[in-house]
Short mmCIF file of C-alpha atoms in Angstrom, two decimals:
data_model
loop_
_atom_site.label_atom_id
_atom_site.label_comp_id
_atom_site.label_asym_id
_atom_site.label_seq_id
_atom_site.Cartn_x
_atom_site.Cartn_y
_atom_site.Cartn_z
CA UNK H 1 16.02 15.66 -6.18
CA UNK H 2 17.50 12.63 -8.06
CA UNK H 3 19.42 10.32 -7.13
CA UNK H 4 21.50 7.17 -9.54
CA UNK H 5 17.96 5.67 -12.59
CA UNK H 6 14.44 5.72 -10.57
CA UNK H 7 15.51 7.04 -6.90
CA UNK H 8 13.67 10.32 -5.43
CA UNK H 9 15.48 12.59 -3.09
CA UNK H 10 13.65 14.07 -0.30
CA UNK H 11 14.40 17.44 1.63
CA UNK H 12 11.76 18.53 3.55
CA UNK H 13 8.45 16.03 3.45
CA UNK H 14 7.28 15.25 6.51
CA UNK H 15 4.47 12.52 7.79
CA UNK H 16 1.90 14.87 9.03
CA UNK H 17 -0.61 11.93 10.19
CA UNK H 18 -2.23 8.60 8.83
CA UNK H 19 -5.64 7.08 9.21
CA UNK H 20 -7.19 3.90 9.03
CA UNK H 21 -10.18 1.65 8.30
CA UNK H 22 -10.82 -1.97 8.21
CA UNK H 23 -13.05 -4.61 7.90
CA UNK H 24 -14.44 -7.00 10.04
CA UNK H 25 -11.59 -10.20 9.14
CA UNK H 26 -8.65 -7.60 9.53
CA UNK H 27 -10.26 -6.50 12.74
CA UNK H 28 -9.93 -9.66 13.69
CA UNK H 29 -6.20 -9.56 12.91
CA UNK H 30 -2.41 -9.26 14.76
CA UNK H 31 -3.21 -5.68 14.62
CA UNK H 32 -6.65 -4.85 14.82
CA UNK H 33 -6.40 -2.48 17.57
CA UNK H 34 -3.77 -0.48 15.78
CA UNK H 35 -6.95 0.83 13.40
CA UNK H 36 -8.17 3.79 13.91
CA UNK H 37 -12.32 2.67 12.33
CA UNK H 38 -12.92 -0.90 11.74
CA UNK H 39 -16.36 -2.26 10.71
CA UNK H 40 -17.97 -5.66 11.98
CA UNK H 41 -19.59 -6.68 8.66
CA UNK H 42 -17.69 -6.28 5.18
CA UNK H 43 -21.15 -4.44 3.76
CA UNK H 44 -20.08 -1.43 6.64
CA UNK H 45 -23.48 -0.55 6.68
CA UNK H 46 -23.95 0.14 3.12
CA UNK H 47 -26.18 -0.88 0.77
CA UNK H 48 -23.47 -2.78 -1.87
CA UNK H 49 -19.95 -3.78 -1.11
CA UNK H 50 -19.04 -0.53 -3.39
CA UNK H 51 -19.96 1.98 -1.14
CA UNK H 52 -18.54 0.08 1.22
CA UNK H 53 -15.53 -0.19 -0.02
CA UNK H 54 -16.62 4.17 -0.33
CA UNK H 55 -17.05 4.37 3.04
CA UNK H 56 -13.76 3.12 4.16
CA UNK H 57 -11.65 5.23 1.72
CA UNK H 58 -13.82 8.43 3.39
CA UNK H 59 -13.23 7.23 7.56
CA UNK H 60 -9.66 7.04 6.49
CA UNK H 61 -9.14 10.11 5.62
CA UNK H 62 -11.18 11.88 7.62
CA UNK H 63 -9.23 10.20 10.56
CA UNK H 64 -6.23 11.36 8.75
CA UNK H 65 -7.31 15.17 9.05
CA UNK H 66 -9.15 14.79 12.43
CA UNK H 67 -6.00 14.20 14.06
CA UNK H 68 -4.46 17.41 12.94
CA UNK H 69 -7.37 19.49 13.29
CA UNK H 70 -7.78 19.87 9.73
CA UNK H 71 -10.60 20.81 7.80
CA UNK H 72 -10.14 19.27 3.84
CA UNK H 73 -10.12 22.96 1.68
CA UNK H 74 -6.75 22.72 4.40
CA UNK H 75 -5.57 20.21 2.35
CA UNK H 76 -3.74 20.89 -1.54
CA UNK H 77 -3.92 18.14 -3.27
CA UNK H 78 -5.35 14.31 -2.72
CA UNK H 79 -4.00 10.98 -4.83
CA UNK H 80 -5.14 8.37 -4.47
CA UNK H 81 -6.54 5.72 -6.19
CA UNK H 82 -7.95 1.51 -5.69
CA UNK H 83 -8.61 -1.58 -7.92
CA UNK H 84 -11.76 -0.94 -9.20
CA UNK H 85 -12.68 0.11 -12.96
CA UNK H 86 -11.43 3.65 -13.37
CA UNK H 87 -10.69 4.35 -9.76
CA UNK H 88 -14.34 4.95 -8.72
CA UNK H 89 -14.01 4.13 -4.97
CA UNK H 90 -10.92 7.65 -4.91
CA UNK H 91 -13.24 9.17 -7.62
CA UNK H 92 -16.65 9.32 -5.60
CA UNK H 93 -14.32 10.01 -2.64
CA UNK H 94 -12.89 13.25 -4.02
CA UNK H 95 -16.25 14.37 -5.28
CA UNK H 96 -17.40 14.80 -1.17
CA UNK H 97 -14.49 16.02 -0.06
CA UNK H 98 -14.19 18.28 -2.91
CA UNK H 99 -9.83 18.33 -2.12
CA UNK H 100 -7.75 18.79 -5.96
CA UNK H 101 -7.40 15.68 -6.88
CA UNK H 102 -5.54 13.22 -9.04
CA UNK H 103 -5.95 9.54 -9.50
CA UNK H 104 -3.27 6.74 -9.63
CA UNK H 105 -3.44 3.41 -10.14
CA UNK H 106 -0.79 0.76 -9.41
CA UNK H 107 -2.85 -2.29 -8.77
CA UNK H 108 -1.03 -2.70 -4.80
CA UNK H 109 1.61 -0.54 -5.23
CA UNK H 110 -0.57 2.45 -4.91
CA UNK H 111 0.18 3.00 -1.08
CA UNK H 112 4.14 3.58 -1.69
CA UNK H 113 2.79 5.23 -5.30
CA UNK H 114 0.67 7.93 -4.04
CA UNK H 115 2.44 8.58 -0.87
CA UNK H 116 5.45 9.18 -3.81
CA UNK H 117 3.97 11.23 -5.86
CA UNK H 118 1.86 13.21 -2.79
CA UNK H 119 5.72 13.79 -1.14
CA UNK H 120 7.41 14.93 -3.83
CA UNK H 121 4.81 17.66 -4.64
CA UNK H 122 4.85 18.60 -1.53
CA UNK H 123 9.05 18.62 -1.63
CA UNK H 124 9.25 20.84 -4.75
CA UNK H 125 6.47 23.50 -3.38
CA UNK H 126 3.48 22.42 -5.44
CA UNK H 127 1.77 21.54 -2.50
CA UNK H 128 1.91 22.54 1.16
CA UNK H 129 -0.45 19.52 2.50
CA UNK H 130 -0.47 17.10 0.56
CA UNK H 131 -2.95 13.20 1.29
CA UNK H 132 -2.06 9.84 -0.15
CA UNK H 133 -4.90 7.21 -0.05
CA UNK H 134 -5.93 3.85 -1.24
CA UNK H 135 -8.75 2.04 -0.50
CA UNK H 136 -9.34 -2.00 -1.24
CA UNK H 137 -12.31 -4.79 -0.13
CA UNK H 138 -12.70 -8.25 -0.89
CA UNK H 139 -16.01 -8.26 -2.48
CA UNK H 140 -15.81 -5.88 -4.47
CA UNK H 141 -12.47 -7.28 -6.13
CA UNK H 142 -13.35 -10.87 -6.15
CA UNK H 143 -16.19 -9.10 -8.52
CA UNK H 144 -13.92 -7.68 -10.39
CA UNK H 145 -11.29 -9.74 -11.43
CA UNK H 146 -12.33 -13.17 -10.47
CA UNK H 147 -15.62 -14.66 -9.39
CA UNK H 148 -18.74 -12.74 -6.66
CA UNK H 149 -18.64 -13.89 -3.11
CA UNK H 150 -22.31 -15.98 -4.47
CA UNK H 151 -20.06 -17.62 -7.00
CA UNK H 152 -18.27 -19.89 -3.81
CA UNK H 153 -15.52 -20.69 -6.29
CA UNK H 154 -12.90 -23.10 -4.67
CA UNK H 155 -8.62 -21.07 -4.83
CA UNK H 156 -5.72 -22.51 -5.08
CA UNK H 157 -3.43 -22.41 -1.20
CA UNK H 158 -1.71 -19.67 -3.37
CA UNK H 159 -3.83 -17.94 -3.76
CA UNK H 160 -4.55 -14.09 -1.69
CA UNK H 161 -7.64 -13.08 0.59
CA UNK H 162 -7.89 -8.83 -0.97
CA UNK H 163 -8.03 -6.73 2.33
CA UNK H 164 -10.99 -4.59 3.27
CA UNK H 165 -9.51 -1.45 4.09
CA UNK H 166 -8.21 1.81 3.22
CA UNK H 167 -5.30 3.96 4.51
CA UNK H 168 -4.57 7.70 4.24
CA UNK H 169 -1.44 9.65 5.23
CA UNK H 170 -1.05 13.36 5.40
CA UNK H 171 2.56 14.98 4.47
CA UNK H 172 3.90 18.91 4.34
CA UNK H 173 6.95 20.99 5.39
CA UNK H 174 5.76 20.84 8.42
CA UNK H 175 8.47 19.23 10.96
CA UNK H 176 7.05 16.16 12.73
CA UNK H 177 8.99 12.85 14.51
CA UNK H 178 8.33 11.67 11.05
CA UNK H 179 10.40 12.30 8.05
CA UNK H 180 9.63 10.52 4.24
CA UNK H 181 13.20 10.72 2.02
CA UNK H 182 13.34 8.90 -0.14
CA UNK H 183 10.91 6.74 -2.62
CA UNK H 184 12.41 4.51 -5.51
CA UNK H 185 9.77 4.15 -8.36
CA UNK H 186 9.67 0.99 -10.12
CA UNK H 187 9.60 -0.22 -13.74
CA UNK H 188 7.39 -2.94 -15.01
CA UNK H 189 8.34 -6.07 -14.74
CA UNK H 190 6.55 -9.52 -16.68
CA UNK H 191 7.99 -13.40 -15.74
CA UNK H 192 5.52 -14.41 -18.15
CA UNK H 193 3.41 -15.70 -15.12
CA UNK H 194 -0.30 -16.67 -16.17
CA UNK H 195 -1.65 -17.69 -13.03
CA UNK H 196 -4.50 -14.82 -11.77
CA UNK H 197 -4.93 -17.15 -8.55
CA UNK H 198 -0.47 -17.07 -7.74
CA UNK H 199 -0.16 -12.76 -7.30
CA UNK H 200 3.08 -13.80 -5.08
CA UNK H 201 4.98 -14.95 -8.07
CA UNK H 202 4.42 -12.77 -10.21
CA UNK H 203 4.62 -9.83 -8.68
CA UNK H 204 8.19 -10.82 -6.76
CA UNK H 205 10.85 -10.08 -9.06
CA UNK H 206 9.41 -6.99 -9.77
CA UNK H 207 9.99 -6.44 -6.07
CA UNK H 208 13.59 -6.90 -6.18
CA UNK H 209 14.44 -5.11 -9.65
CA UNK H 210 13.36 -2.24 -7.15
CA UNK H 211 14.88 -2.97 -4.05
CA UNK H 212 18.46 -3.95 -6.08
CA UNK H 213 17.54 -0.52 -7.72
CA UNK H 214 16.80 1.53 -4.31
CA UNK H 215 20.25 -0.25 -2.99
CA UNK H 216 22.55 0.84 -5.90
CA UNK H 217 20.82 3.94 -6.73
CA UNK H 218 21.14 5.67 -2.57
CA UNK H 219 24.23 3.19 -2.25
CA UNK H 220 22.38 1.52 1.04
CA UNK H 221 22.97 -2.25 1.79
CA UNK H 222 19.92 -4.67 2.98
CA UNK H 223 21.42 -4.05 6.76
CA UNK H 224 20.58 0.59 6.50
CA UNK H 225 17.31 -0.38 6.63
CA UNK H 226 16.11 -1.88 9.79
CA UNK H 227 12.66 -3.25 8.60
CA UNK H 228 12.20 -3.81 4.37
CA UNK H 229 8.66 -4.78 4.17
CA UNK H 230 6.90 -5.54 0.49
CA UNK H 231 3.65 -5.06 -0.35
CA UNK H 232 1.81 -8.26 -0.71
CA UNK H 233 4.02 -11.05 -2.08
CA UNK H 234 2.39 -13.46 0.67
CA UNK H 235 3.77 -16.42 1.47
CA UNK H 236 4.65 -17.72 -2.53
CA UNK H 237 6.45 -14.40 -3.23
CA UNK H 238 8.64 -13.77 -0.15
CA UNK H 239 10.83 -16.42 -0.33
CA UNK H 240 11.23 -15.97 -4.31
CA UNK H 241 11.62 -12.02 -3.50
CA UNK H 242 14.79 -12.61 -0.76
CA UNK H 243 16.40 -15.67 -3.02
CA UNK H 244 16.32 -13.27 -5.80
CA UNK H 245 18.05 -10.19 -4.14
CA UNK H 246 20.45 -12.90 -3.37
CA UNK H 247 21.62 -12.95 -6.41
CA UNK H 248 22.10 -9.91 -7.50
CA UNK H 249 24.01 -9.41 -4.18
CA UNK H 250 21.30 -8.34 -1.52
CA UNK H 251 20.52 -10.09 1.60
CA UNK H 252 17.30 -9.25 3.65
CA UNK H 253 17.12 -12.07 4.96
CA UNK H 254 17.14 -11.28 8.84
CA UNK H 255 14.82 -8.33 8.50
CA UNK H 256 12.47 -7.90 5.80
CA UNK H 257 8.36 -9.09 5.99
CA UNK H 258 5.70 -8.77 4.15
CA UNK H 259 2.47 -6.91 4.54
CA UNK H 260 0.07 -9.84 2.83
CA UNK H 261 1.86 -11.77 6.03
CA UNK H 262 1.35 -9.18 8.78
CA UNK H 263 -2.43 -8.51 8.18
CA UNK H 264 -3.77 -12.15 9.63
CA UNK H 265 -2.94 -14.38 11.77
CA UNK H 266 -2.34 -17.52 10.15
CA UNK H 267 -4.75 -19.45 12.23
CA UNK H 268 -7.51 -17.22 10.79
CA UNK H 269 -10.26 -18.11 7.95
CA UNK H 270 -10.03 -18.28 4.24
CA UNK H 271 -7.02 -16.22 4.37
CA UNK H 272 -5.10 -18.24 1.70
CA UNK H 273 -1.82 -17.18 1.95
CA UNK H 274 -1.64 -14.23 2.54
CA UNK H 275 -3.13 -10.49 2.02
CA UNK H 276 -3.31 -8.78 -0.67
CA UNK H 277 -4.66 -5.66 -2.22
CA UNK H 278 -4.00 -1.65 -2.02
CA UNK H 279 -4.73 -1.49 1.37
CA UNK H 280 -2.85 -4.40 2.38
CA UNK H 281 0.54 -3.16 2.49
CA UNK H 282 -1.07 0.60 3.50
CA UNK H 283 -3.37 -0.25 6.41
CA UNK H 284 0.27 -2.14 7.53
CA UNK H 285 2.03 0.82 7.51
CA UNK H 286 -0.24 3.89 8.97
CA UNK H 287 -1.57 1.26 11.58
CA UNK H 288 1.09 -0.38 12.69
CA UNK H 289 4.33 0.59 11.59
CA UNK H 290 4.48 4.36 11.82
CA UNK H 291 3.44 2.95 15.10
CA UNK H 292 6.17 1.81 15.49
CA UNK H 293 8.42 4.93 13.90
CA UNK H 294 7.28 6.76 16.39
CA UNK H 295 7.44 4.99 20.14
CA UNK H 296 10.87 4.13 18.56
CA UNK H 297 11.27 0.22 18.10
CA UNK H 298 12.08 1.47 14.36
CA UNK H 299 14.57 4.28 13.82
CA UNK H 300 14.36 3.43 9.96
CA UNK H 301 11.97 1.13 7.69
CA UNK H 302 11.49 0.57 3.28
CA UNK H 303 8.45 -0.30 2.55
CA UNK H 304 7.45 -1.50 -1.13
CA UNK H 305 4.52 -1.71 -2.09
CA UNK H 306 4.09 -4.77 -4.62
CA UNK H 307 0.97 -4.10 -7.64
CA UNK H 308 -0.30 -7.16 -10.38
CA UNK H 309 -1.43 -4.68 -13.46
CA UNK H 310 -3.41 -8.11 -15.35
CA UNK H 311 -7.40 -7.00 -16.04
CA UNK H 312 -9.26 -9.97 -15.95
CA UNK H 313 -9.68 -9.10 -20.77
CA UNK H 314 -6.30 -9.50 -20.42
CA UNK H 315 -5.93 -12.80 -18.36
CA UNK H 316 -8.90 -14.13 -20.90
CA UNK H 317 -7.01 -13.13 -23.85
CA UNK H 318 -4.05 -15.68 -21.95
CA UNK H 319 -1.54 -12.36 -21.51
CA UNK H 320 0.80 -12.90 -18.63
CA UNK H 321 0.53 -10.30 -15.88
CA UNK H 322 3.17 -7.31 -15.46
CA UNK H 323 3.49 -6.60 -11.96
CA UNK H 324 5.32 -3.31 -10.74
CA UNK H 325 6.46 -1.99 -7.12
CA UNK H 326 7.38 1.56 -5.24
CA UNK H 327 9.23 2.19 -2.40
CA UNK H 328 9.33 5.03 -0.13
CA UNK H 329 11.49 5.79 2.40
CA UNK H 330 10.25 6.32 5.94
CA UNK H 331 13.03 8.03 9.11
CA UNK H 332 12.45 8.76 12.90
CA UNK H 333 14.52 12.14 13.70
CA UNK H 334 12.90 12.96 16.59
CA UNK H 335 10.19 15.61 16.59
CA UNK H 336 10.50 18.64 15.88
CA UNK H 337 13.74 21.03 16.24
#
């Protein structure tokens, strides 16, 4: 059911299991023990970085299925995406698991975009079980969007470090202790930022737009949530989104955090302004925040994944960088009724 302008209410969608896989830098971070699979090398024991990213997504999906003792053919649809051209990590993962596939792209917002779509398919009766998945990899993203790692290019402090990892979430009608109750679909917002090393500034207005719309559509206050977490605004974008929302009359100061700031320790090397990438919000949410919900430390959280929708060609043509954000509500409902 639709509420307001851009929000979907779900009446019968429950989170069944989650799966996560990460690289070495993420394993060394504060949530290293929260991830299902970790690797101590960027190649993830594969021949190249692209194969490594694919392996991470395959691991996340299989971890998700294993927890419910399900086979891939017991899932009706796999909704997934990544940052690479033609979303090849998701596509080739779908080639191997043979689950009917919907490929999506929302840059780093894809984690919540894929979950919102999977949840709508379940709630609408178009799927009994659906898996939402995303992946990103530091070296594959650098090769495609910036400079290959071997180049050794210097970065400013506003840059972010693409998270090497993958996350998957299984949703269905079956009752569980966590319900997916709503999703707000974002609009593309462009404030004219052109610096690809400052995505936090580019994405913050989109995050503020989606969050304000969410509060208005559902007639809720920021204080109704134990935690409001954004995707990868980093140290640059996080204060901007808080200021923009204050201008709109919404104060998230006391219950806001950002996955890009949470994924790494402040003293870790070469994390710059924080983490980014599709996997940033996915592994923090599915690896850490869901566990806090299960433990009862949170009752209701709002995850707003943010994405910068630029490409190298558009940046070279001096285009600005449009951005988008999608938000999903997770609620602890106390298990089976």
